[in-house]
Coordinates of C-alpha atoms in Angstrom, one line a residue:
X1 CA 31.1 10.6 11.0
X2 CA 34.2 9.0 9.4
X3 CA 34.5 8.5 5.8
X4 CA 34.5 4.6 6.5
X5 CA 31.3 4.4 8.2
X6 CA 28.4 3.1 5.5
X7 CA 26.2 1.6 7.0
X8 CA 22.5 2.0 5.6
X9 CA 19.5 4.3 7.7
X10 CA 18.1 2.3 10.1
X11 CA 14.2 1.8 8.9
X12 CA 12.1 1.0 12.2
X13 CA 9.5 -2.2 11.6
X14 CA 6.2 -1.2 10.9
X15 CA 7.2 1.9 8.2
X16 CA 5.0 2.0 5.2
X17 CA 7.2 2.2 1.6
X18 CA 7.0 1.8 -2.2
X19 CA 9.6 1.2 -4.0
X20 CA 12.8 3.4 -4.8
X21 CA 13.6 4.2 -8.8
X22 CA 16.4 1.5 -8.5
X23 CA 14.1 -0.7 -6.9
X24 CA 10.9 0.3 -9.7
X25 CA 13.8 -0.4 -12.4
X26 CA 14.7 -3.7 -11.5
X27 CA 11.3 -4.7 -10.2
X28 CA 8.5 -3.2 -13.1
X29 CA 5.9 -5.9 -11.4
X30 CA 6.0 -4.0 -8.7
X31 CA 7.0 -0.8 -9.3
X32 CA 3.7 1.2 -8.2
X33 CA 2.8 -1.3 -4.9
X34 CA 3.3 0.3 -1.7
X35 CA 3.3 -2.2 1.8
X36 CA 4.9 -2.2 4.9
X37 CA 8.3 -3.5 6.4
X38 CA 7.2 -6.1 9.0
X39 CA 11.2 -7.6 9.9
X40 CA 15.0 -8.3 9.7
X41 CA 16.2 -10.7 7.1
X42 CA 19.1 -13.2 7.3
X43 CA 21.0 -10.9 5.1
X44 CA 21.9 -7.4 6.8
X45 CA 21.3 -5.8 3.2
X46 CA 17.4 -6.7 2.9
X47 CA 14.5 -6.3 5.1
X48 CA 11.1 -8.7 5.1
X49 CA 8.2 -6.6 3.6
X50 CA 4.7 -7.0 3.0
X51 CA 2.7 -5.6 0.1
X52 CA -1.0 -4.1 0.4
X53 CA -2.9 -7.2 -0.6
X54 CA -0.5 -9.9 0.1
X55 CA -0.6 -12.7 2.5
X56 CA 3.1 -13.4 2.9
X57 CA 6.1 -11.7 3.0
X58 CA 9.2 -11.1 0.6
X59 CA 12.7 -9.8 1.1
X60 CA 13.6 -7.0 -0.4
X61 CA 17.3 -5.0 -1.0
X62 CA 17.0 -1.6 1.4
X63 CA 18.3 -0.2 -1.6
X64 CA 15.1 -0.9 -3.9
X65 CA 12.6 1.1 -0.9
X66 CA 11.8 4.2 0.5
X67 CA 10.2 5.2 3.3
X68 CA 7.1 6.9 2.6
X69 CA 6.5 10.1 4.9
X70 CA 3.8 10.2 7.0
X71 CA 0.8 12.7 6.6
X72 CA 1.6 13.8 10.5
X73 CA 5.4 15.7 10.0

């Protein structure tokens, strides 16, 4: 990889996350809600999620999410 190549890690639609420390820092409200990306958003930065219990979606920075590992690896 060459020192100019930054883009972010590809996160596959349908991954469950909570929210990074940066993303728990900026966002308190939701700091201990975990959901699950359903999509692209207009901006190549953020990704469409959905929260556990919600009925739409919001964008979020990739920077303010983690993926959460699955109990299976």
């Amino acid at each position: 990889m060459t020192g100019g190549d930054r883009s972010p890690p590809r996160i596959a639609i349908g991954t469950r996350f909570r929210l990074s420390a940066l993303g728990a820092a900026r966002n308190p409200h939701l700091a201990k809600k975990e959901g699950i990306i359903v999509g692209g958003s207009r901006l190549n930065s953020s990704l469409r999620v959905l929260f556990d219990g919600r009925k739409s979606p919001m964008s979020l920075h990739r920077d303010y999410i983690e993926p959460i590992p699955s109990d299976t690896e």
